PDB file of C-alpha atoms in Angstrom:
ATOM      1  CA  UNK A  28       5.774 -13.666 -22.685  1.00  0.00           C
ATOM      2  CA  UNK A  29       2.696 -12.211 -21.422  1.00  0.00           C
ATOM      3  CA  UNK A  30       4.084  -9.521 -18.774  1.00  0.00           C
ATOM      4  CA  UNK A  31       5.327  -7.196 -21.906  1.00  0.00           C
ATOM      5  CA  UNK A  32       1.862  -7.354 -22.969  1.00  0.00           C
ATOM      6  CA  UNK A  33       1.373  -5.688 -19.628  1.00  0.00           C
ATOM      7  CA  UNK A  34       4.020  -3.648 -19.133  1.00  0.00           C
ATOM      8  CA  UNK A  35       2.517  -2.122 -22.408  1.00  0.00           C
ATOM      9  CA  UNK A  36      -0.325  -1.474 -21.045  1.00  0.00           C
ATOM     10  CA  UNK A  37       0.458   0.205 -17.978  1.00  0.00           C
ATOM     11  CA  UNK A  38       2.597   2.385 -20.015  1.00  0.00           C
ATOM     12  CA  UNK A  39      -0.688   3.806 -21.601  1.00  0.00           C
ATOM     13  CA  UNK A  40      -1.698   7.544 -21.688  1.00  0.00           C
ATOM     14  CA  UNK A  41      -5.653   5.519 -22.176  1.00  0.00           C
ATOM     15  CA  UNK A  42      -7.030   5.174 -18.600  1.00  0.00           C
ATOM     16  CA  UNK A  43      -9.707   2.148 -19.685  1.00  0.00           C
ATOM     17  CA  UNK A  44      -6.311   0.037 -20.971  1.00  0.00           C
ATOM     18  CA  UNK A  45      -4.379   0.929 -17.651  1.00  0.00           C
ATOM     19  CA  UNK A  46      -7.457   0.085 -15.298  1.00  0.00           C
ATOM     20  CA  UNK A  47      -7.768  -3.139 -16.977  1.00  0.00           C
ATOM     21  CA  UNK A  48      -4.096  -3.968 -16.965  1.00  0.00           C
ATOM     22  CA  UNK A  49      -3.994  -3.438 -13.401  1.00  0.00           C
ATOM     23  CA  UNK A  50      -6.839  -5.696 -13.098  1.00  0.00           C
ATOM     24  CA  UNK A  51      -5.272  -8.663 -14.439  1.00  0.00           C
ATOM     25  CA  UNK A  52      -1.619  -7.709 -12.969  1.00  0.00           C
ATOM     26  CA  UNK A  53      -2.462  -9.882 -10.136  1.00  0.00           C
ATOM     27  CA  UNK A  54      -3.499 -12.635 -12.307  1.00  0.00           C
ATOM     28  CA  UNK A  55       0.422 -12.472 -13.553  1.00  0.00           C
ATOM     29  CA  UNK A  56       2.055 -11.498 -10.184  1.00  0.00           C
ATOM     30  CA  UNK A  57       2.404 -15.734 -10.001  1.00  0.00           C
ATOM     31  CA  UNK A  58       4.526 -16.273 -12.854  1.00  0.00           C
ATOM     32  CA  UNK A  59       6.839 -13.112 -11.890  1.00  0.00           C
ATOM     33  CA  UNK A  60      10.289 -12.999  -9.952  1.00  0.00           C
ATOM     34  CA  UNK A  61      10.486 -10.593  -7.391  1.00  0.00           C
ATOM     35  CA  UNK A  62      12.993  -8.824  -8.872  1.00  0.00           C
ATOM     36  CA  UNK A  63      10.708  -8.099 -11.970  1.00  0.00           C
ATOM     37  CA  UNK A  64       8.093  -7.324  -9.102  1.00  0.00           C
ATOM     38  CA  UNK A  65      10.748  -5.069  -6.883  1.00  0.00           C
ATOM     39  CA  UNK A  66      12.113  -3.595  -9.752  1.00  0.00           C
ATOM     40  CA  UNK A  67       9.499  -2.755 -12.354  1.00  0.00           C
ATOM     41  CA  UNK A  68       6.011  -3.710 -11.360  1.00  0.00           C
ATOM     42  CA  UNK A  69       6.145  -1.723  -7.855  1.00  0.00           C
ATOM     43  CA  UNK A  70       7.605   1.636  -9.140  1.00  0.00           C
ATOM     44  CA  UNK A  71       4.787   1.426 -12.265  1.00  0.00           C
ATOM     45  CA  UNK A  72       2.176   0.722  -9.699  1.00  0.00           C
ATOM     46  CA  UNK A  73       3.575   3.798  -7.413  1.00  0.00           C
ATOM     47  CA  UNK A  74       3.907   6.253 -10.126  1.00  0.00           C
ATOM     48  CA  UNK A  75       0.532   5.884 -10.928  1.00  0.00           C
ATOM     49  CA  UNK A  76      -0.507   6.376  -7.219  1.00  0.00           C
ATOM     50  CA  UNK A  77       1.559   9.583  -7.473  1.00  0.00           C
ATOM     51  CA  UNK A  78       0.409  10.738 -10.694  1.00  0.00           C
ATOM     52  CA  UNK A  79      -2.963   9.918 -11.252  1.00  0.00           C
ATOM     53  CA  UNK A  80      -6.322  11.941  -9.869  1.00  0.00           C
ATOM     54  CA  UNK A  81      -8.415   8.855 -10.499  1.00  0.00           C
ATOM     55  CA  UNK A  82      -9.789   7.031  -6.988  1.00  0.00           C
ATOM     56  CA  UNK A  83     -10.228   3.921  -9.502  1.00  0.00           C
ATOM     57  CA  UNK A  84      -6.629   4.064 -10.923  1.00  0.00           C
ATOM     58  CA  UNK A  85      -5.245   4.960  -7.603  1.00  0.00           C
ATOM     59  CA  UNK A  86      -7.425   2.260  -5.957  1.00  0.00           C
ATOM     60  CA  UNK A  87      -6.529  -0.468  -8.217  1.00  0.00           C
ATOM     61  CA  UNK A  88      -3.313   0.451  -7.940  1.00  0.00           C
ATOM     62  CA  UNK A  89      -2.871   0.167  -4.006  1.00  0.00           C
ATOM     63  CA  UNK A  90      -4.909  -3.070  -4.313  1.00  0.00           C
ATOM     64  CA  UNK A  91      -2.539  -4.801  -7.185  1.00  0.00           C
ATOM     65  CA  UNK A  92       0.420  -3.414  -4.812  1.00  0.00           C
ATOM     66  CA  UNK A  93      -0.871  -5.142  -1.699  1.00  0.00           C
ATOM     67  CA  UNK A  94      -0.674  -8.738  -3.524  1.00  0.00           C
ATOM     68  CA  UNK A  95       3.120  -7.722  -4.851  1.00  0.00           C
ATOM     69  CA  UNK A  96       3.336  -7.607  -0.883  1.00  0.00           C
ATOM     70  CA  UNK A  97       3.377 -11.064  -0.854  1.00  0.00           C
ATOM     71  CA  UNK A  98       5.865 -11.746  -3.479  1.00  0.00           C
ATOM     72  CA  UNK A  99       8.901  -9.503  -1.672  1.00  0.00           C
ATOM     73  CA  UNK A 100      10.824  -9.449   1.486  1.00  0.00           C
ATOM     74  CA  UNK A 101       8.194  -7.013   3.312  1.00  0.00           C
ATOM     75  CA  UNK A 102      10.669  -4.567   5.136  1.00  0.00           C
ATOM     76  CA  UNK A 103      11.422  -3.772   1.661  1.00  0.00           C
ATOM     77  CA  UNK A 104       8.211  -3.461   0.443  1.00  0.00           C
ATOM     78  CA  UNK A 105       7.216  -1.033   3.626  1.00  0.00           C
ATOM     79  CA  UNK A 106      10.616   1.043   2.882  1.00  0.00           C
ATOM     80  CA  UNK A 107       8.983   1.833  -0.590  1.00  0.00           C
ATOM     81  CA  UNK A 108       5.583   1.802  -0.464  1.00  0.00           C
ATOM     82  CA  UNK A 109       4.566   3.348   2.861  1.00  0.00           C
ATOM     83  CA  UNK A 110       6.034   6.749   1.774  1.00  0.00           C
ATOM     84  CA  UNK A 111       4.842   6.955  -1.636  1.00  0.00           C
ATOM     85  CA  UNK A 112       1.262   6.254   0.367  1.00  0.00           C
ATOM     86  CA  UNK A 113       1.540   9.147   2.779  1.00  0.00           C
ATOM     87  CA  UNK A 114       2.456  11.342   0.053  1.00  0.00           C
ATOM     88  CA  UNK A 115      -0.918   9.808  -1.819  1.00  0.00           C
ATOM     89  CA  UNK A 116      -3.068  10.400   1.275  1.00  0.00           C
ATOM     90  CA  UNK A 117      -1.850  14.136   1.892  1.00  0.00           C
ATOM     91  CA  UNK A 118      -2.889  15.063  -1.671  1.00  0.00           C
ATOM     92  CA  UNK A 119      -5.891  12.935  -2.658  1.00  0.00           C
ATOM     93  CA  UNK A 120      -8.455  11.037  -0.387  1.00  0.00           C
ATOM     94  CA  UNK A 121     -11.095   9.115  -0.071  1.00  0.00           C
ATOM     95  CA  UNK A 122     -13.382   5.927   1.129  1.00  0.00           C
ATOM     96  CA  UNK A 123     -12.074   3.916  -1.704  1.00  0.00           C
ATOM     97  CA  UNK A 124      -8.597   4.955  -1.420  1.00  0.00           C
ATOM     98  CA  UNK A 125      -8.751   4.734   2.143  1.00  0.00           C
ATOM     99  CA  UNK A 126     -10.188   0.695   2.275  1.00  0.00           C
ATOM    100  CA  UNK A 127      -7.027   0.233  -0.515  1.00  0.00           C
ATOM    101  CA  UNK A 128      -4.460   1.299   1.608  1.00  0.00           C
ATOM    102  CA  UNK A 129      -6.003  -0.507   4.949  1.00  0.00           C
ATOM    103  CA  UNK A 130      -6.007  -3.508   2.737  1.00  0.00           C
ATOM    104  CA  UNK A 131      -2.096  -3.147   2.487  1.00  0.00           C
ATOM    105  CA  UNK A 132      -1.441  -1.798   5.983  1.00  0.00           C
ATOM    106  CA  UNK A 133      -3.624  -4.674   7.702  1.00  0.00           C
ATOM    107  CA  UNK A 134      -1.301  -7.411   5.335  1.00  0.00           C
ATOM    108  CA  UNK A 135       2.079  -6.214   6.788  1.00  0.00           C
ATOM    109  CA  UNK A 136       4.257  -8.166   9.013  1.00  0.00           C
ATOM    110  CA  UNK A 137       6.810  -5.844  10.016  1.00  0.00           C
ATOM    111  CA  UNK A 138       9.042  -5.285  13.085  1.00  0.00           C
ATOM    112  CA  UNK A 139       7.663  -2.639  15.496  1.00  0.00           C
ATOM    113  CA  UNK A 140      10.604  -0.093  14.590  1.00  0.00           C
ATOM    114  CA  UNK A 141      10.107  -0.416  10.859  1.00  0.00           C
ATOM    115  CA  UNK A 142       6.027   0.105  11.819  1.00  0.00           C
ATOM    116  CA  UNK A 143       6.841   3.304  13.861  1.00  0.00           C
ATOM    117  CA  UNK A 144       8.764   4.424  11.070  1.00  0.00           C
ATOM    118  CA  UNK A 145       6.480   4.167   8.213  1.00  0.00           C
ATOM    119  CA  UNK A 146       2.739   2.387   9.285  1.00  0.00           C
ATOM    120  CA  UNK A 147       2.153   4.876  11.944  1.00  0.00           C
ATOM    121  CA  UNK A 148       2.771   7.978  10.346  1.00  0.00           C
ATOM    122  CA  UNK A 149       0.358   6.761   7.705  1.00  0.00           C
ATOM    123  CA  UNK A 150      -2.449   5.631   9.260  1.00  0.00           C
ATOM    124  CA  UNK A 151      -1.544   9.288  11.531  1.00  0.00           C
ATOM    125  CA  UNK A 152      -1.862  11.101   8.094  1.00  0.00           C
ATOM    126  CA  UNK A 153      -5.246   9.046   7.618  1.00  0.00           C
ATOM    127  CA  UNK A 154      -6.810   9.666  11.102  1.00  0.00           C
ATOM    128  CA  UNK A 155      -6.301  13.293  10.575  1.00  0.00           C
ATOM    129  CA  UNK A 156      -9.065  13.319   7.623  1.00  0.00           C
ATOM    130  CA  UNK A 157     -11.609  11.406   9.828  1.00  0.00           C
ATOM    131  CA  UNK A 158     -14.263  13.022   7.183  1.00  0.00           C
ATOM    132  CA  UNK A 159     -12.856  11.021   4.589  1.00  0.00           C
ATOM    133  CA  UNK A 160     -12.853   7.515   6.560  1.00  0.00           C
ATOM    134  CA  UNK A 161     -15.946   5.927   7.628  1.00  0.00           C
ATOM    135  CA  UNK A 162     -16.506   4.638  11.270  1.00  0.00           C
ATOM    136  CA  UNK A 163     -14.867   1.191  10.134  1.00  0.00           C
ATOM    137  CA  UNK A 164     -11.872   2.322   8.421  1.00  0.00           C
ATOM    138  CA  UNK A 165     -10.934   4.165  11.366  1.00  0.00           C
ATOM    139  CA  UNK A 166     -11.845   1.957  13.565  1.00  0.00           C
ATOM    140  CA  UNK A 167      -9.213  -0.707  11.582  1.00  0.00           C
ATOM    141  CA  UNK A 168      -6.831   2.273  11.777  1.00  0.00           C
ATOM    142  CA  UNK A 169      -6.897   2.609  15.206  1.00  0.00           C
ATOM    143  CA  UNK A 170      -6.971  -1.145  16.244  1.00  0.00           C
ATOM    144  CA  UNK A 171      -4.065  -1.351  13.796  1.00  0.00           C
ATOM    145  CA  UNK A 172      -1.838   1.443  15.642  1.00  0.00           C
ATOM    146  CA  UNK A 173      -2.863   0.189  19.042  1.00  0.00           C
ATOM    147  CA  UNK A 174      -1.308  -3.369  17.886  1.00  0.00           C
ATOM    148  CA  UNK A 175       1.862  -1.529  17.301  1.00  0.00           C
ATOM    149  CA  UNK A 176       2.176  -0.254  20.346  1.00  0.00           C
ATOM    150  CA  UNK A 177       1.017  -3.104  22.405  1.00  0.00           C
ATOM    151  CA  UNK A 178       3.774  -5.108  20.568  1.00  0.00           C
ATOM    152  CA  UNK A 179       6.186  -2.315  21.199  1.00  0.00           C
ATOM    153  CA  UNK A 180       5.421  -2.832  24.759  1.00  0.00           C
ATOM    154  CA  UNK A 181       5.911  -6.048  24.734  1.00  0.00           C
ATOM    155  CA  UNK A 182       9.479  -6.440  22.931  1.00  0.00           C
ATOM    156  CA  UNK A 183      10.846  -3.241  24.812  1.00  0.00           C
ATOM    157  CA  UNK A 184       9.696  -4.681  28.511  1.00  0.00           C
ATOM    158  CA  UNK A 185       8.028  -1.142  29.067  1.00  0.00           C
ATOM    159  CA  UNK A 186       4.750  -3.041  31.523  1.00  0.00           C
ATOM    160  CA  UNK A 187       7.519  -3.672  34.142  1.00  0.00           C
ATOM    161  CA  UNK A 188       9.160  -0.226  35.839  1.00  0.00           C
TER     162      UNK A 188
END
């Protein structure tokens, strides 16, 4: 009863009413099926991370997706997220932006060839606009990547020749 409220909402051309939607989305996320969440909450929540020019939109946004995270199988939610993120990052970046997307990146609990795939070429994209990250976020990026790998490593046998 109350998600069509939302969906409403987020359908908005007013920037206030979408901001505060988002906001409470998570509230809501509970009482949702993951198919309403794969199939209509996530594709809202990425077309405004592709359309909008607002950090706070874009922000809130990333943040709202990274609890939908726990509500799908997370392969999936990597398969259509992480792109839509990269594309985010190559055209509009910042600190906030940055902490949103870390906050995703840093919940995922992926196999290592689905995080060579799609996490490393985003946090890549990231580490490339070092200007834009402070000495923590990069820091998390970097830790993050190196976890990756070390895992890689692991599963693949590569430490024994």
């Amino acid at each position: 009863i109350i998600y069509p409220i939302f969906s409403s909402a987020l359908k908005s051309n007013e920037p206030k009413l979408q901001i505060c939607a988002i906001g409470f989305l998570p509230k809501i996320l509970k009482t949702l099926s993951p198919t309403v969440i794969k199939e209509d909450v996530i594709p809202k929540l990425t077309d405004f991370i592709s359309d909008s020019d607002s950090d706070e939109i874009v922000a809130y946004s990333i943040l709202t997706l990274s609890e939908c995270l726990l509500k799908i199988d997370p392969e999936l939610f990597t398969e259509i997220t992480l792109p839509k993120l990269v594309s985010l990052w190559e055209r509009l970046h910042s600190n906030t932006i940055a902490s949103a997307i870390i906050s995703i990146i840093e919940k995922l609990e992926i196999d290592s060839n689905l995080a060579l795939q799609y996490a490393i070429p985003l946090a890549s994209q990231m580490l490339l606009t070092p200007q834009y990250l402070t000495l923590q976020l990069q820091a998390k990026l970097v830790s993050f990547t190196q976890n990756i790998f070390t895992n890689l490593i692991t599963e693949r046998k590569l430490d024994k020749k």
